[in-house]
Short mmCIF file of C-alpha atoms and ligand atoms in Angstrom, two decimals:
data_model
loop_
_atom_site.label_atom_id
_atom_site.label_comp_id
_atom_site.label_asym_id
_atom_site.label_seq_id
_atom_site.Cartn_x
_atom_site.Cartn_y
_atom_site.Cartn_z
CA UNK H 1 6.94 27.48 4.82
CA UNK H 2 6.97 23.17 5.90
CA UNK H 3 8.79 21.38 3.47
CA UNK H 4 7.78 18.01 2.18
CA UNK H 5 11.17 17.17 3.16
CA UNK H 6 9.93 17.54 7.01
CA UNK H 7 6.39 16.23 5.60
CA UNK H 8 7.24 13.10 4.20
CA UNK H 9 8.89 9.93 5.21
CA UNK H 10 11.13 10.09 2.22
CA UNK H 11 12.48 13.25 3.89
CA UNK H 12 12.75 15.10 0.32
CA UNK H 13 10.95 17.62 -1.34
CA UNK H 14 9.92 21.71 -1.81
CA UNK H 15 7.09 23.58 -0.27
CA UNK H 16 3.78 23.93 -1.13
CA UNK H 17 2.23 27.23 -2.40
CA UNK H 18 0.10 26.67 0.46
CA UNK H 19 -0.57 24.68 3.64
CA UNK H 20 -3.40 24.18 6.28
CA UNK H 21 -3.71 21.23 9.40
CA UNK H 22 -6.81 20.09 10.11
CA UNK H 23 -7.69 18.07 13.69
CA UNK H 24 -11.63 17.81 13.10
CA UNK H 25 -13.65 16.64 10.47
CA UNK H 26 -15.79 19.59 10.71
CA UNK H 27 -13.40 22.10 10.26
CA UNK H 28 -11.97 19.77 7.40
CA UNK H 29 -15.06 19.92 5.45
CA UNK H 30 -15.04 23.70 5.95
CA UNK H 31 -11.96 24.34 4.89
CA UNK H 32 -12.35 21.99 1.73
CA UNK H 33 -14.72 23.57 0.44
CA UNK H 34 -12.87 27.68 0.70
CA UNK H 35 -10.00 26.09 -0.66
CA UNK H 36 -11.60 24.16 -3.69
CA UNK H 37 -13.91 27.64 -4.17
CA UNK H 38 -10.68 29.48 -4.74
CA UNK H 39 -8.28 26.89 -6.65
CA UNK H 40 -8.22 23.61 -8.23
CA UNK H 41 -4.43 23.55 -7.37
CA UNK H 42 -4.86 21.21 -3.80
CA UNK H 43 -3.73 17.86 -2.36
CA UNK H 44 -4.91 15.58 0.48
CA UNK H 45 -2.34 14.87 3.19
CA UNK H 46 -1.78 12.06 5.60
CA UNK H 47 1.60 10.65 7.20
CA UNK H 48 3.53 11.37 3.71
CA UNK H 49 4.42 7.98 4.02
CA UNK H 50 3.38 7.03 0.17
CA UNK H 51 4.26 10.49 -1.56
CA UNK H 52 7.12 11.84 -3.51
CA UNK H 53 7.36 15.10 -4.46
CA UNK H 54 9.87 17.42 -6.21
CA UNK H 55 12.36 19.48 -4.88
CA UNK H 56 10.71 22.53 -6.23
CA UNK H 57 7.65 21.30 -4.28
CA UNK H 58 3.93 22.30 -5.83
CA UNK H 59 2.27 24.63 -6.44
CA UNK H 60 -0.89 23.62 -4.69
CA UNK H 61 -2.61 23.95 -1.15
CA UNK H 62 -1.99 21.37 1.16
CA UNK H 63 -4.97 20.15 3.23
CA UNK H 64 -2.77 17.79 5.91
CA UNK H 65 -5.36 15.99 7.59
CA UNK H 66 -5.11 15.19 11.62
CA UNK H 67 -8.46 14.25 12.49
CA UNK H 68 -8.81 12.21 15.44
CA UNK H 69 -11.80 9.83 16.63
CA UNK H 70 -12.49 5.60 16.37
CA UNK H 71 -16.17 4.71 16.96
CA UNK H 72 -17.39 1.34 17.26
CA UNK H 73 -20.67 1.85 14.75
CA UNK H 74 -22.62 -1.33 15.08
CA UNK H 75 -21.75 -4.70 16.96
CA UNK H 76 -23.88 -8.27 15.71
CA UNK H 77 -22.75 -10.86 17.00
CA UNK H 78 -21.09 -11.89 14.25
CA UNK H 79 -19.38 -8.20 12.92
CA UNK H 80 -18.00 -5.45 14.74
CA UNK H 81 -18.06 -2.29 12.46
CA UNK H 82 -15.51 0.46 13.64
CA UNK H 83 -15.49 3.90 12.01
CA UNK H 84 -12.28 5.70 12.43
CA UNK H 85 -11.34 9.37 11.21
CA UNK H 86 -8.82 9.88 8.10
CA UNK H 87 -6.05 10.92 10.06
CA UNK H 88 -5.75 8.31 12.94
CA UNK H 89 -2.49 6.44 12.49
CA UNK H 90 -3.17 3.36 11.24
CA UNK H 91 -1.44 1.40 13.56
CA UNK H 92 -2.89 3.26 16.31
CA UNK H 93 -6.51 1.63 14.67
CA UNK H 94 -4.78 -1.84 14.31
CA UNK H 95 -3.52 -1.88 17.78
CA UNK H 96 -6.70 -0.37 19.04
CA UNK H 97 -8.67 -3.54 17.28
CA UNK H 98 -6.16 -5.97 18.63
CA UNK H 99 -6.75 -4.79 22.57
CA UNK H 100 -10.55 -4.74 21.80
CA UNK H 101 -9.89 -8.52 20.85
CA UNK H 102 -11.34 -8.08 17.19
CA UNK H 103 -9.60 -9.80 14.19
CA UNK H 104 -9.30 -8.43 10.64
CA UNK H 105 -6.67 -5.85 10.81
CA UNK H 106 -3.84 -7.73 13.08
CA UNK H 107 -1.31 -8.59 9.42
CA UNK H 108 -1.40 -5.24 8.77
CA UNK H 109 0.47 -4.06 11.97
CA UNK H 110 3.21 -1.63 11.11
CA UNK H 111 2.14 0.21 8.56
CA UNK H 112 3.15 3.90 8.44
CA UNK H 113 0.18 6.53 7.90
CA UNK H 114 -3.05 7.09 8.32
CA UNK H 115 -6.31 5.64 7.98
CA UNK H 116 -7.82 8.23 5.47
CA UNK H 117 -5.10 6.87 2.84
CA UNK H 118 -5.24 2.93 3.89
CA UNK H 119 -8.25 2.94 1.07
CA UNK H 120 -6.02 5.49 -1.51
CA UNK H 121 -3.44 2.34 -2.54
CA UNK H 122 -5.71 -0.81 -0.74
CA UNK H 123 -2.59 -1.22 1.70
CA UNK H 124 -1.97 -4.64 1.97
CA UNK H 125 0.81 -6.94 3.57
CA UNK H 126 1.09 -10.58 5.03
CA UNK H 127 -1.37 -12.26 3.08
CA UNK H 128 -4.38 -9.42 3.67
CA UNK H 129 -5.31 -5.86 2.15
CA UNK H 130 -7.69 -3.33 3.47
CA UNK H 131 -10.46 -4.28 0.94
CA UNK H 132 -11.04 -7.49 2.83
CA UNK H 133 -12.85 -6.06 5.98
CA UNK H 134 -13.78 -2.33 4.24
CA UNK H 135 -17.42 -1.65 4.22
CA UNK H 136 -17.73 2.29 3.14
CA UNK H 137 -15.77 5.65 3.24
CA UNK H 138 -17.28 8.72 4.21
CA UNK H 139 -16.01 11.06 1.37
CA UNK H 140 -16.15 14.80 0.43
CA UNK H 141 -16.37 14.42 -3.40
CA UNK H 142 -14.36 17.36 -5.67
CA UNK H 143 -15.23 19.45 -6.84
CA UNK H 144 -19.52 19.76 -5.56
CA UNK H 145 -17.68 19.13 -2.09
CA UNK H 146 -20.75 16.98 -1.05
CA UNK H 147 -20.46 14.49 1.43
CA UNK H 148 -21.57 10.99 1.08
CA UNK H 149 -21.03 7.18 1.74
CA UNK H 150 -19.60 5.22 -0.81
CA UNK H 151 -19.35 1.49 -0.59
CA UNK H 152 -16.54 -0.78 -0.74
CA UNK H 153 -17.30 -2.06 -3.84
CA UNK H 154 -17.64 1.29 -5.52
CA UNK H 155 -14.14 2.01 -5.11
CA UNK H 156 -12.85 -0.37 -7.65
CA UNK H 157 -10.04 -1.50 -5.14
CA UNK H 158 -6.84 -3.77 -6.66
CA UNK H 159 -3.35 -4.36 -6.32
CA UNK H 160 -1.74 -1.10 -4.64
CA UNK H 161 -4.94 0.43 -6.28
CA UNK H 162 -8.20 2.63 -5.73
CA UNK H 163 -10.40 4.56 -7.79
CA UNK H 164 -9.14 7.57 -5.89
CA UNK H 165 -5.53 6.80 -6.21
CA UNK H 166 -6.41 6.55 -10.21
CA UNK H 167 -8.53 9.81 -9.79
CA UNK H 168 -12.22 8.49 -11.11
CA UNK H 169 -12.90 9.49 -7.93
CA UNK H 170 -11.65 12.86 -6.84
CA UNK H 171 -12.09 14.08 -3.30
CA UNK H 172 -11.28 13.47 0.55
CA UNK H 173 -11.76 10.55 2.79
CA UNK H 174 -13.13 12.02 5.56
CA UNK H 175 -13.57 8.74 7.29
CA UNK H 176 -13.37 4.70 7.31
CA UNK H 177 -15.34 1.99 8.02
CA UNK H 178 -14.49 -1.72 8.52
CA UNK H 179 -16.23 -4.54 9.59
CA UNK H 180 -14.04 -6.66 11.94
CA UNK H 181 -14.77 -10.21 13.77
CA UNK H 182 -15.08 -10.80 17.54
CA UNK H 183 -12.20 -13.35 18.22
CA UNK H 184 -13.80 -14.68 21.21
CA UNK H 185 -11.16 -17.55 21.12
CA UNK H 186 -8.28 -14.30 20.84
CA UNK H 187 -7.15 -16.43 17.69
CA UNK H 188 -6.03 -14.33 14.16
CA UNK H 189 -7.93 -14.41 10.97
CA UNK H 190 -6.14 -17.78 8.72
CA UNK H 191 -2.88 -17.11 8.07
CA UNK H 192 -1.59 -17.44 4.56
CA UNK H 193 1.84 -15.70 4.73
CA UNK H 194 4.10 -17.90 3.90
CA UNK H 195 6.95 -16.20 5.99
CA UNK H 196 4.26 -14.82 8.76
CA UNK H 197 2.79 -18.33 9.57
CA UNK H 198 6.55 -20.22 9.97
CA UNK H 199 7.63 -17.24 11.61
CA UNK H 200 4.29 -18.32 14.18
CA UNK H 201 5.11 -22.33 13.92
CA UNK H 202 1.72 -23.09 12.46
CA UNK H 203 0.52 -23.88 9.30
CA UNK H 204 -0.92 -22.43 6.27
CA UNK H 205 -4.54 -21.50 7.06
CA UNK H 206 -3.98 -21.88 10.74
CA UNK H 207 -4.50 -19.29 13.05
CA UNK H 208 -2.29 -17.49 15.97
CA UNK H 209 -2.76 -15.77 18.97
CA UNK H 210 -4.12 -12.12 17.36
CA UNK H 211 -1.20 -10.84 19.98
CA UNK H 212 1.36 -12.85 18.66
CA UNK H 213 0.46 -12.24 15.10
CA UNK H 214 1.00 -8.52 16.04
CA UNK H 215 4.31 -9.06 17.28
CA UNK H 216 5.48 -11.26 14.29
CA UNK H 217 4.47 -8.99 12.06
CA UNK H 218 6.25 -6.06 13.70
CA UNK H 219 9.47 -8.37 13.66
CA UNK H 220 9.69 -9.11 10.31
CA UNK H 221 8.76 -5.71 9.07
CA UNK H 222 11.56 -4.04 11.60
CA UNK H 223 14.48 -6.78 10.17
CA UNK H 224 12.75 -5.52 6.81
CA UNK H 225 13.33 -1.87 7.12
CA UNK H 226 9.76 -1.49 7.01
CA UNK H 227 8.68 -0.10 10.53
CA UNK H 228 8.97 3.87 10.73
CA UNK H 229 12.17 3.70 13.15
CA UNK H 230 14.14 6.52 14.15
CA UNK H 231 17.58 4.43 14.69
CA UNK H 232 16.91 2.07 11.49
CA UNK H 233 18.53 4.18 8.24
CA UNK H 234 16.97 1.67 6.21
CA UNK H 235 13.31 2.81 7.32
CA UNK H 236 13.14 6.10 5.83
CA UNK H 237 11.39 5.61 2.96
CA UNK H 238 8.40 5.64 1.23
CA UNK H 239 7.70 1.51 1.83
CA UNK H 240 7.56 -0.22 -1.99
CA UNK H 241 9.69 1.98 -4.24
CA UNK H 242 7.74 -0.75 -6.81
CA UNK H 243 4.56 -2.52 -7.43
CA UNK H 244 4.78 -6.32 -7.98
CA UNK H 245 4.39 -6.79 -11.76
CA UNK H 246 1.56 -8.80 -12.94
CA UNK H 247 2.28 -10.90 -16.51
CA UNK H 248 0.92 -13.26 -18.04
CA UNK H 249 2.29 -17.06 -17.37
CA UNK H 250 3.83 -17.09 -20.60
CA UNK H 251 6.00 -14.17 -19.62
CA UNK H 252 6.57 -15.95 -16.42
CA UNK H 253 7.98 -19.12 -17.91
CA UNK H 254 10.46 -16.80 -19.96
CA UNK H 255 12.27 -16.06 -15.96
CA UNK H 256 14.46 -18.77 -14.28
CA UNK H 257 12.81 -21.54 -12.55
CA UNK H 258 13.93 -20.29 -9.03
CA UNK H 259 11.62 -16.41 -9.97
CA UNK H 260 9.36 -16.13 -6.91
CA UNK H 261 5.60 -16.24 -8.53
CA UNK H 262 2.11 -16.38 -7.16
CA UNK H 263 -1.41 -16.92 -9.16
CA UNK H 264 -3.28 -14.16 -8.82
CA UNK H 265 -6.36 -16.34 -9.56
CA UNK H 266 -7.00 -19.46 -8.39
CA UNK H 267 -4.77 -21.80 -10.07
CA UNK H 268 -5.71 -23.37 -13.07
CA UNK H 269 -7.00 -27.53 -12.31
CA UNK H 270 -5.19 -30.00 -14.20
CA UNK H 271 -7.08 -30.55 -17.02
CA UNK H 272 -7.50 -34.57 -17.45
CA UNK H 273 -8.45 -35.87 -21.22
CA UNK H 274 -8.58 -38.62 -23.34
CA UNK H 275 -5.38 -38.47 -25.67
CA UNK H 276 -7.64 -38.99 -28.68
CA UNK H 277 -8.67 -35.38 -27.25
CA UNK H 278 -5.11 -34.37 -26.45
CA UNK H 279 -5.24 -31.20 -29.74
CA UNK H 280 -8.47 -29.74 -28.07
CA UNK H 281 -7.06 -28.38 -24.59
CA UNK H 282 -8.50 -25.96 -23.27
CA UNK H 283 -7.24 -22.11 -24.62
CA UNK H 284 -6.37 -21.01 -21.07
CA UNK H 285 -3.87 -23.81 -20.45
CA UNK H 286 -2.27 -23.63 -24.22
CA UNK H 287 -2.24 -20.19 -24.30
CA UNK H 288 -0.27 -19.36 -21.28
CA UNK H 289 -2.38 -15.93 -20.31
CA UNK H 290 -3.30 -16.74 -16.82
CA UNK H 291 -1.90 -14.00 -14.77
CA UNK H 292 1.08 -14.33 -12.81
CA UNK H 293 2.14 -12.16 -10.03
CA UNK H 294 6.02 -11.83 -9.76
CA UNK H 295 8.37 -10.26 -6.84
CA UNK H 296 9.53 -7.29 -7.86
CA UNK H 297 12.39 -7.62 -4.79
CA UNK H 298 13.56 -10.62 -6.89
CA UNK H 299 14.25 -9.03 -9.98
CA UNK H 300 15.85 -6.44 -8.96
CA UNK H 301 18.69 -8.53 -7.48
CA UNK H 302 18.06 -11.16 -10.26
CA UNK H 303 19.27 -8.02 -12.36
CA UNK H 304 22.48 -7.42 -10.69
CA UNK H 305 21.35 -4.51 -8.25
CA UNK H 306 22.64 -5.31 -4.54
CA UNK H 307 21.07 -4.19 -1.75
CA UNK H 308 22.87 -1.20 -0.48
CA UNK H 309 23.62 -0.08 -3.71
CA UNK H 310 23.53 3.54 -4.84
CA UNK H 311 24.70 5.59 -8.20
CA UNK H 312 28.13 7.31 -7.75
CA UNK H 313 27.63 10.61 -5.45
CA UNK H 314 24.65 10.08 -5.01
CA UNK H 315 22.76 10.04 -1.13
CA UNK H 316 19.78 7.69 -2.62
CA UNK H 317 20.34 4.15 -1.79
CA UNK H 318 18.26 0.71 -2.25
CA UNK H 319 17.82 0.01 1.06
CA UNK H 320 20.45 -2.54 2.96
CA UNK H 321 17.50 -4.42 4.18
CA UNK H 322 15.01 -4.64 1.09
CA UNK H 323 15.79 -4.35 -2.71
CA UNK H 324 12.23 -3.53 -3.31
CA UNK H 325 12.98 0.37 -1.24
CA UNK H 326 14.33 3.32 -1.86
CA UNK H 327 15.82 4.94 0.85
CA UNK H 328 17.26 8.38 1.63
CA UNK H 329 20.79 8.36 3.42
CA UNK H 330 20.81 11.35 4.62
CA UNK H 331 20.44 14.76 2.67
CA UNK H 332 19.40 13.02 -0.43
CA UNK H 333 17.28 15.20 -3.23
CA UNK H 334 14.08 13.62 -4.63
CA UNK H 335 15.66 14.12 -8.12
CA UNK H 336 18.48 11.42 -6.63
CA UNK H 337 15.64 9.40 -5.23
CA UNK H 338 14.36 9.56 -9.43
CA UNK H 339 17.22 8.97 -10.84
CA UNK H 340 18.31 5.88 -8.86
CA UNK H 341 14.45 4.64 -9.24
CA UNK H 342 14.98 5.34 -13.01
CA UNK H 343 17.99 3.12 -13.24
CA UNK H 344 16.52 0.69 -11.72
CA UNK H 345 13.48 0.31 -13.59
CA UNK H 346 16.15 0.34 -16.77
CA UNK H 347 18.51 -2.08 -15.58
CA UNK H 348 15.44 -4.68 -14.76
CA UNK H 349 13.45 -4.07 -18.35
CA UNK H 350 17.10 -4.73 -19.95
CA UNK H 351 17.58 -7.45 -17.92
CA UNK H 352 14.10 -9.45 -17.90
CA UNK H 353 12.10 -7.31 -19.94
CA UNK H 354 9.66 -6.27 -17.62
CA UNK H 355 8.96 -2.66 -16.49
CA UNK H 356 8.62 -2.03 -12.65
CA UNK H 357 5.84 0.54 -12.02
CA UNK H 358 6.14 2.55 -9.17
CA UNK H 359 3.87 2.65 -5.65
CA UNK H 360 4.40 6.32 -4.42
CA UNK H 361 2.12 8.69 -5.20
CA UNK H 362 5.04 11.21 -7.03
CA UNK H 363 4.86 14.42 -7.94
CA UNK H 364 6.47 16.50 -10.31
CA UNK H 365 8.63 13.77 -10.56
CA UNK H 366 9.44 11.00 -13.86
CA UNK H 367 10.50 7.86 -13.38
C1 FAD U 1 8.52 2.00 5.99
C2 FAD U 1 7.26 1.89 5.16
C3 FAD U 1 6.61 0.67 5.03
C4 FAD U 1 5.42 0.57 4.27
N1 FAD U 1 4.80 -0.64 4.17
C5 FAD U 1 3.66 -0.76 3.45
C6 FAD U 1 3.00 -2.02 3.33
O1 FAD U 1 3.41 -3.02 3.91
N2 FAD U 1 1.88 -2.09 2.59
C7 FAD U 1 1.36 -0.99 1.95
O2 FAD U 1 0.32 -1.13 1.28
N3 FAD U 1 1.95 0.22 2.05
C8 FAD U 1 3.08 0.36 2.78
N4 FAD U 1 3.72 1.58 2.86
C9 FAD U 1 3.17 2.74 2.15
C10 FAD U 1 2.30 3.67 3.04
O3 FAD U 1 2.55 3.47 4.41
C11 FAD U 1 0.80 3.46 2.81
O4 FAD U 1 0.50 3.64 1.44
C12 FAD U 1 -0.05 4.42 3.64
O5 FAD U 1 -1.42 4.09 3.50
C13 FAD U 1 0.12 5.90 3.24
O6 FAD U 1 -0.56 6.67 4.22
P1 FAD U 1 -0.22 8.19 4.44
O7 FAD U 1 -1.24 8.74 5.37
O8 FAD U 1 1.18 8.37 4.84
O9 FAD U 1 -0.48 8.77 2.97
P2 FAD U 1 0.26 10.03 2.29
O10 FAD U 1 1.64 9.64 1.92
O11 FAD U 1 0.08 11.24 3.12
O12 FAD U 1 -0.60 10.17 0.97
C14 FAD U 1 -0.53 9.19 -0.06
C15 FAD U 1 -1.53 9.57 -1.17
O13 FAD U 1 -2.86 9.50 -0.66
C16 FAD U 1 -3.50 10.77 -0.73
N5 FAD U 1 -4.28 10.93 0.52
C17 FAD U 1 -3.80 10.82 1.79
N6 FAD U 1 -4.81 10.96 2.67
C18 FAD U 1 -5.94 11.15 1.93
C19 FAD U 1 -7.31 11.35 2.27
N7 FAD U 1 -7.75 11.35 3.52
N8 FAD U 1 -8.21 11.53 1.25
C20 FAD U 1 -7.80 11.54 -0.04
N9 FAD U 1 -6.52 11.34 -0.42
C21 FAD U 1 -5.60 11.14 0.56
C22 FAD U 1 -2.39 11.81 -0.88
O14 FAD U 1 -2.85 12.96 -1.58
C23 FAD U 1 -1.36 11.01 -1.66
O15 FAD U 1 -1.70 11.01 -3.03
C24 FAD U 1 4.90 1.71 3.62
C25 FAD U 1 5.56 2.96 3.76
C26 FAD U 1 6.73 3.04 4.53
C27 FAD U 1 7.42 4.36 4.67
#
């Protein structure tokens, strides 16, 4: 029986009870619904690029999905909207966008996995997420296994975050749909990375060749750990081991000046009154509850864990490249890959009180 070990980019894990490949959507749908008719015990597979699972494995049917198919649905001027199947690579769609000289997708280059689970965790990197060109899934909803399309805005998409990754919505994305731009000047959407636009020599909010934006990308990923690479030790993991926190400001201010921090909303105006006023200011500004993204990578090594490091014995290391991974070395269990993820989210609530949550879909595992 496959192993998740052989399934996953982690490289560690059991079997499943069960396990089935499907390359159309047709004979996806199909064999949804005789598998949900006969057990509730199942799970939706992509490129195992975001999934943990135990070294017992499950005890569940595994429906690995390896449908295949890009359409371009509808082209106004202004919008191109391409429908792609759940298990084209992703990559394969953002390269496939970038020859067809559409912009939208081109910061996300690099990626591991598949379409299908883009929406699952909103994948996002280099200053854009899926939920900024998404328009509708095409989803088999669990258990009534009907089909239908559900909008964008129905899918309650965040921060690493979907309604389907927090199971409101159970079921199978059978298929994607984004609405992309015509860049009839081959220019990029804005750029707001801070590292992605320097990397290009522009500004902030400037645009880049959509080519060249590709190819940065894919260079900082690689000297990230973060492109699936056969010869780079560092790249097999799951991405993420941990989700930037979100706190409030006050929390924030608690950190050392030098913490790494973004608004997540816009951030707050100066406030300009009278000092006769100067006891009346506004709550949000006294009360310090504006939320506050933080880097996760940061305090981790603001905590004392190196990169490289790894418990005694143990084959699960941070990665060399990237505090914020988890990487296997090389025969490593996922009950190492738990434990070392464990100590880490210790050491860093010790150290600065905060909890790291992590990104991976795991199962049968605690961290
Ligand atoms: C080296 C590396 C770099 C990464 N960089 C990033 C990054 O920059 N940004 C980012 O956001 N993520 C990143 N990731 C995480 C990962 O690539 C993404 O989350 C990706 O979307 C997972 O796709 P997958 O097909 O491999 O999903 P899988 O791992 O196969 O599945 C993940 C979860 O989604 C569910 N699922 C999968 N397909 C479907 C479907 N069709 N319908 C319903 N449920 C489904 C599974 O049941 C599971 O719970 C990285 C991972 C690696 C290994």
């Amino acid at each position: 029986m496959t192993s998740f070990s052989e399934l996953t980019t982690m490289r560690v894990g059991g079997s499943p009870a069960g396990y089935e490949v499907f390359h159309t959507t047709r004979e996806l749908v199909a064999g949804a619904q005789r598998i949900w008719a006969e057990t509730d015990a199942w799970m939706a597979l992509g490129g195992g690029s975001n999934l943990i699972v135990a070294d017992s494995g499950i005890d569940a049917t595994v429906l690995h999905i390896q449908t295949r198919g890009v359409t371009v649905k509808k082209a106004t001027g202004k919008k191109v909207q391409i429908h792609a199947e759940a298990g084209e690579g992703w990559d394969d769609l953002v390269a496939h966008t970038i020859a067809q000289g559409v912009r939208g997708l081109e910061t996300l280059s690099g990626i591991p996995g598949s379409v299908g689970a883009s929406v699952i965790q909103n994948i996002g990197a280099y200053g854009a997420e899926v939920s900024d060109t998404l328009v509708s899934i095409d989803f088999l909803e669990y258990p009534s296994a009907q089909r239908r399309t559900i909008p964008a805005d129905e899918l309650e998409l965040g921060l690493r975050t979907s309604a389907v990754k927090t199971e409101t919505l159970r079921g199978i994305v059978l298929g994607v749909t984004f609405a992309l731009e015509p860049a009839t000047d081959g220019q990029s959407i804005p750029l707001l990375y801070e590292q992605l636009y320097r990397a290009l020599g522009v500004a902030e909010g400037e645009r880049a060749g959509l080519a060249d934006v590709r190819e940065a990308v894919l260079a900082l990923r690689a000297s990230k750990g973060m492109v699936l690479d056969p010869r780079d030790p560092d790249s097999v993991s799951a991405g993420s081991f941990f989700l930037n926190p979100i706190v409030s400001e006050k929390v924030a201010r608690g950190l050392p000046a030098d913490a790494p921090r973004w608004w997540v909303e816009p951030e707050p105006e100066d406030v300009v009154l009278p000092l006769a006023e100067k006891d009346n200011l506004p709550s949000t500004v006294s009360a310090g509850d504006m939320p506050v993204k933080l880097s996760a990578a940061w305090l981790i090594e603001y905590s004392g864990i190196p990169k490289g490091f790894s418990l005694p014995g143990s084959k699960a290391a941070v990665s060399s490249k990237h505090s914020l991974a988890i990487t296997n070395r090389g025969g490593a269990t996922a009950a190492e890959v738990a434990e070392l993820a464990r100590y880490i989210v210790t050491t860093v609530g010790n150290a600065c009180g905060i909890y790291l949550v992590p990104e991976p879909t795991l199962v049968g595992l605690e961290v």
